[in-house]
Amino acid sequence: MKFFKSLLSASLLLSGSAVYAARGDDKEADALYDAQLGMAGLKHATQDPTLLAQLMQDMQDPEMMAEAKKMMESPEFKAQMKKLEKSKEFKEAVKKTGEMMKDPAQAARMEAQMEHMLKRGQDTMKKNAQSSMTEALGAMSDDPEVMAEAMKMMKDPDFQKNIANMAKDPAFKNYMTAMQEMMKDPETKKKMEAMTQQFKAAM
């Protein structure tokens, strides 16, 4: 049950991500757009492991959650959600879910399936992060110009601030985990240590 509550919150978070998208003078129209996007996001998340993992990860971002909360508390959004709740599709979905949740075995099976999807999505995000890190590492170690540009960027105060802010982003953990895994490889560790020394010397 706890997982399904989290998934519902994740769908509303997706609505919150649209706070600054397609804004206009009509608050009611904006609220309808946000509500529909959130419901669509929930449907897609239950079918896409990577999107599901991304949504659950985004829930760890305090700023995104604050924006989502602010949006959901608006009168316009609440009004549109009430309208959606009266729709035939929404009522049927709630009824179907309620019936399934009454059966302990079926409820447990559904939750296990969703948790399996989440694990698959997390593994995909981890592999993507590792692939990006490997590509970046290869570019810097094989191309002196790329290395020189990287060193130049590292000296930029604004870039340093951006890195510090990125470190607070839950998504950044994927890259940190990928780097830790890569460092287990002796050859990769050797390259990374060599680049670290170059960066220190340049700073």
Short mmCIF file of C-alpha atoms in Angstrom, two decimals:
data_model
loop_
_atom_site.label_atom_id
_atom_site.label_comp_id
_atom_site.label_asym_id
_atom_site.label_seq_id
_atom_site.Cartn_x
_atom_site.Cartn_y
_atom_site.Cartn_z
CA MET A 1 0.00 0.00 0.00
CA LYS A 2 2.81 2.34 0.83
CA PHE A 3 4.24 1.95 -2.67
CA PHE A 4 0.94 2.86 -4.32
CA LYS A 5 0.60 5.98 -2.18
CA SER A 6 4.09 6.98 -3.28
CA LEU A 7 3.19 6.36 -6.91
CA LEU A 8 0.14 8.59 -6.59
CA SER A 9 2.30 11.34 -5.12
CA ALA A 10 4.72 10.88 -8.01
CA SER A 11 1.93 11.46 -10.53
CA LEU A 12 1.00 14.69 -8.80
CA LEU A 13 4.64 15.68 -8.79
CA LEU A 14 4.63 15.36 -12.58
CA SER A 15 1.75 17.78 -12.60
CA GLY A 16 3.86 20.13 -10.53
CA SER A 17 6.67 19.93 -13.04
CA ALA A 18 4.38 21.68 -15.49
CA VAL A 19 4.01 24.74 -13.25
CA TYR A 20 6.09 26.83 -15.60
CA ALA A 21 5.05 25.11 -18.81
CA ALA A 22 2.47 26.52 -21.21
CA ARG A 23 1.48 29.28 -18.78
CA GLY A 24 -1.14 31.74 -19.93
CA ASP A 25 -3.59 34.31 -18.63
CA ASP A 26 -6.30 31.70 -18.01
CA LYS A 27 -5.54 30.09 -14.63
CA GLU A 28 -8.37 27.60 -15.04
CA ALA A 29 -7.02 26.40 -18.38
CA ASP A 30 -3.53 26.11 -16.88
CA ALA A 31 -4.90 24.09 -13.98
CA LEU A 32 -6.72 21.74 -16.38
CA TYR A 33 -3.49 21.27 -18.34
CA ASP A 34 -1.56 20.44 -15.14
CA ALA A 35 -4.20 18.01 -13.87
CA GLN A 36 -4.46 16.16 -17.19
CA LEU A 37 -0.70 15.98 -17.50
CA GLY A 38 -0.41 14.52 -14.02
CA MET A 39 -2.98 11.82 -14.70
CA ALA A 40 -1.33 10.98 -18.01
CA GLY A 41 2.02 10.82 -16.22
CA LEU A 42 0.66 8.29 -13.74
CA LYS A 43 -0.63 6.10 -16.57
CA HIS A 44 2.67 6.25 -18.45
CA ALA A 45 4.71 5.62 -15.30
CA THR A 46 2.89 2.33 -14.71
CA GLN A 47 4.03 1.22 -18.17
CA ASP A 48 7.54 2.67 -18.36
CA PRO A 49 10.09 1.45 -15.77
CA THR A 50 12.52 4.32 -16.42
CA LEU A 51 9.82 6.99 -16.10
CA LEU A 52 8.58 5.35 -12.92
CA ALA A 53 12.08 5.38 -11.44
CA GLN A 54 12.57 9.01 -12.50
CA LEU A 55 9.31 10.09 -10.87
CA MET A 56 10.13 8.35 -7.61
CA GLN A 57 13.58 9.93 -7.66
CA ASP A 58 12.14 13.37 -8.31
CA MET A 59 10.07 13.03 -5.16
CA GLN A 60 13.32 13.34 -3.23
CA ASP A 61 13.83 16.87 -4.56
CA PRO A 62 12.49 19.34 -1.94
CA GLU A 63 12.16 22.19 -4.43
CA MET A 64 10.12 20.15 -6.90
CA MET A 65 7.89 18.85 -4.11
CA ALA A 66 7.35 22.39 -2.82
CA GLU A 67 6.32 23.58 -6.30
CA ALA A 68 3.99 20.60 -6.71
CA LYS A 69 2.39 21.28 -3.32
CA LYS A 70 1.93 24.95 -4.18
CA MET A 71 0.27 24.07 -7.47
CA MET A 72 -2.02 21.44 -5.95
CA GLU A 73 -3.23 23.86 -3.29
CA SER A 74 -4.45 26.39 -5.86
CA PRO A 75 -8.26 26.72 -6.12
CA GLU A 76 -8.09 26.32 -9.90
CA PHE A 77 -6.23 23.01 -9.69
CA LYS A 78 -8.55 21.64 -7.01
CA ALA A 79 -11.56 22.57 -9.13
CA GLN A 80 -10.17 20.80 -12.20
CA MET A 81 -9.27 17.70 -10.18
CA LYS A 82 -12.88 17.52 -8.95
CA LYS A 83 -14.05 17.62 -12.57
CA LEU A 84 -11.64 14.85 -13.56
CA GLU A 85 -12.78 12.74 -10.62
CA LYS A 86 -16.32 12.86 -12.02
CA SER A 87 -15.23 11.56 -15.42
CA LYS A 88 -16.24 8.04 -16.46
CA GLU A 89 -12.64 6.98 -17.11
CA PHE A 90 -11.47 8.13 -13.68
CA LYS A 91 -14.37 6.45 -11.87
CA GLU A 92 -13.80 3.17 -13.71
CA ALA A 93 -10.08 3.24 -12.93
CA VAL A 94 -10.75 3.88 -9.22
CA LYS A 95 -13.39 1.13 -9.14
CA LYS A 96 -11.10 -1.38 -10.85
CA THR A 97 -8.19 -0.57 -8.54
CA GLY A 98 -10.43 -0.76 -5.48
CA GLU A 99 -11.70 -4.20 -6.45
CA MET A 100 -8.19 -5.49 -7.03
CA MET A 101 -6.95 -4.09 -3.72
CA LYS A 102 -9.71 -5.97 -1.86
CA ASP A 103 -7.98 -9.21 -2.83
CA PRO A 104 -4.81 -9.46 -0.66
CA ALA A 105 -3.11 -11.86 -3.07
CA GLN A 106 -3.84 -9.71 -6.12
CA ALA A 107 -2.84 -6.53 -4.28
CA ALA A 108 0.45 -8.12 -3.26
CA ARG A 109 1.06 -9.30 -6.82
CA MET A 110 0.37 -5.82 -8.22
CA GLU A 111 2.71 -4.19 -5.75
CA ALA A 112 5.43 -6.75 -6.48
CA GLN A 113 5.07 -6.06 -10.21
CA MET A 114 5.38 -2.31 -9.69
CA GLU A 115 8.38 -2.70 -7.42
CA HIS A 116 9.99 -4.94 -10.05
CA MET A 117 9.34 -2.23 -12.66
CA LEU A 118 10.89 0.34 -10.35
CA LYS A 119 14.00 -1.81 -9.91
CA ARG A 120 14.30 -2.24 -13.69
CA GLY A 121 13.97 1.50 -14.17
CA GLN A 122 16.59 2.24 -11.53
CA ASP A 123 18.98 -0.23 -13.15
CA THR A 124 18.45 1.44 -16.54
CA MET A 125 19.13 4.89 -15.09
CA LYS A 126 22.26 3.55 -13.42
CA LYS A 127 23.52 2.03 -16.68
CA ASN A 128 22.79 5.25 -18.57
CA ALA A 129 24.71 7.27 -15.99
CA GLN A 130 27.65 4.87 -16.18
CA SER A 131 27.63 5.05 -19.98
CA SER A 132 27.71 8.86 -19.84
CA MET A 133 30.56 8.83 -17.33
CA THR A 134 32.54 6.34 -19.41
CA GLU A 135 32.08 8.47 -22.53
CA ALA A 136 33.14 11.65 -20.72
CA LEU A 137 36.14 9.96 -19.17
CA GLY A 138 37.22 8.58 -22.54
CA ALA A 139 36.87 11.95 -24.24
CA MET A 140 39.00 13.72 -21.64
CA SER A 141 41.70 11.07 -21.52
CA ASP A 142 41.96 10.66 -25.31
CA ASP A 143 41.60 14.26 -26.47
CA PRO A 144 43.93 16.97 -25.03
CA GLU A 145 41.59 19.71 -26.23
CA VAL A 146 38.65 18.25 -24.33
CA MET A 147 40.82 17.95 -21.23
CA ALA A 148 41.98 21.56 -21.58
CA GLU A 149 38.39 22.77 -21.93
CA ALA A 150 37.37 20.76 -18.87
CA MET A 151 40.17 22.32 -16.84
CA LYS A 152 39.12 25.78 -18.01
CA MET A 153 35.54 25.13 -16.92
CA MET A 154 36.66 23.86 -13.50
CA LYS A 155 38.35 27.20 -12.85
CA ASP A 156 35.15 29.12 -13.57
CA PRO A 157 33.45 30.17 -10.28
CA ASP A 158 30.01 29.97 -11.89
CA PHE A 159 30.68 26.44 -13.06
CA GLN A 160 31.81 25.49 -9.56
CA LYS A 161 28.56 26.86 -8.15
CA ASN A 162 26.57 24.88 -10.69
CA ILE A 163 28.39 21.71 -9.72
CA ALA A 164 27.66 22.40 -6.05
CA ASN A 165 23.97 22.83 -6.85
CA MET A 166 23.93 19.70 -9.00
CA ALA A 167 25.36 17.71 -6.09
CA LYS A 168 22.14 18.45 -4.18
CA ASP A 169 20.02 16.97 -6.96
CA PRO A 170 18.94 13.35 -6.24
CA ALA A 171 19.70 12.52 -9.89
CA PHE A 172 23.36 13.35 -9.26
CA LYS A 173 23.56 10.27 -7.03
CA ASN A 174 23.25 8.11 -10.14
CA TYR A 175 26.48 9.55 -11.50
CA MET A 176 28.24 9.24 -8.15
CA THR A 177 27.18 5.60 -7.91
CA ALA A 178 28.30 5.00 -11.49
CA MET A 179 31.69 6.53 -10.73
CA GLN A 180 32.11 4.35 -7.65
CA GLU A 181 31.36 1.27 -9.74
CA MET A 182 33.79 2.37 -12.44
CA MET A 183 36.54 2.95 -9.89
CA LYS A 184 36.49 -0.76 -9.09
CA ASP A 185 38.13 -1.30 -12.47
CA PRO A 186 41.94 -0.89 -12.06
CA GLU A 187 42.42 0.68 -15.50
CA THR A 188 39.60 3.19 -15.00
CA LYS A 189 40.86 4.02 -11.53
CA LYS A 190 44.32 4.66 -12.95
CA LYS A 191 42.93 7.05 -15.59
CA MET A 192 40.82 8.88 -13.03
CA GLU A 193 43.73 9.32 -10.64
CA ALA A 194 45.90 10.66 -13.48
CA MET A 195 43.21 13.20 -14.47
CA THR A 196 42.74 14.21 -10.85
CA GLN A 197 46.42 15.03 -10.63
CA GLN A 198 46.18 17.08 -13.84
CA PHE A 199 43.24 19.04 -12.44
CA LYS A 200 45.06 19.70 -9.18
CA ALA A 201 48.13 20.89 -11.04
CA ALA A 202 46.05 23.22 -13.22
CA MET A 203 44.12 24.74 -10.34
#
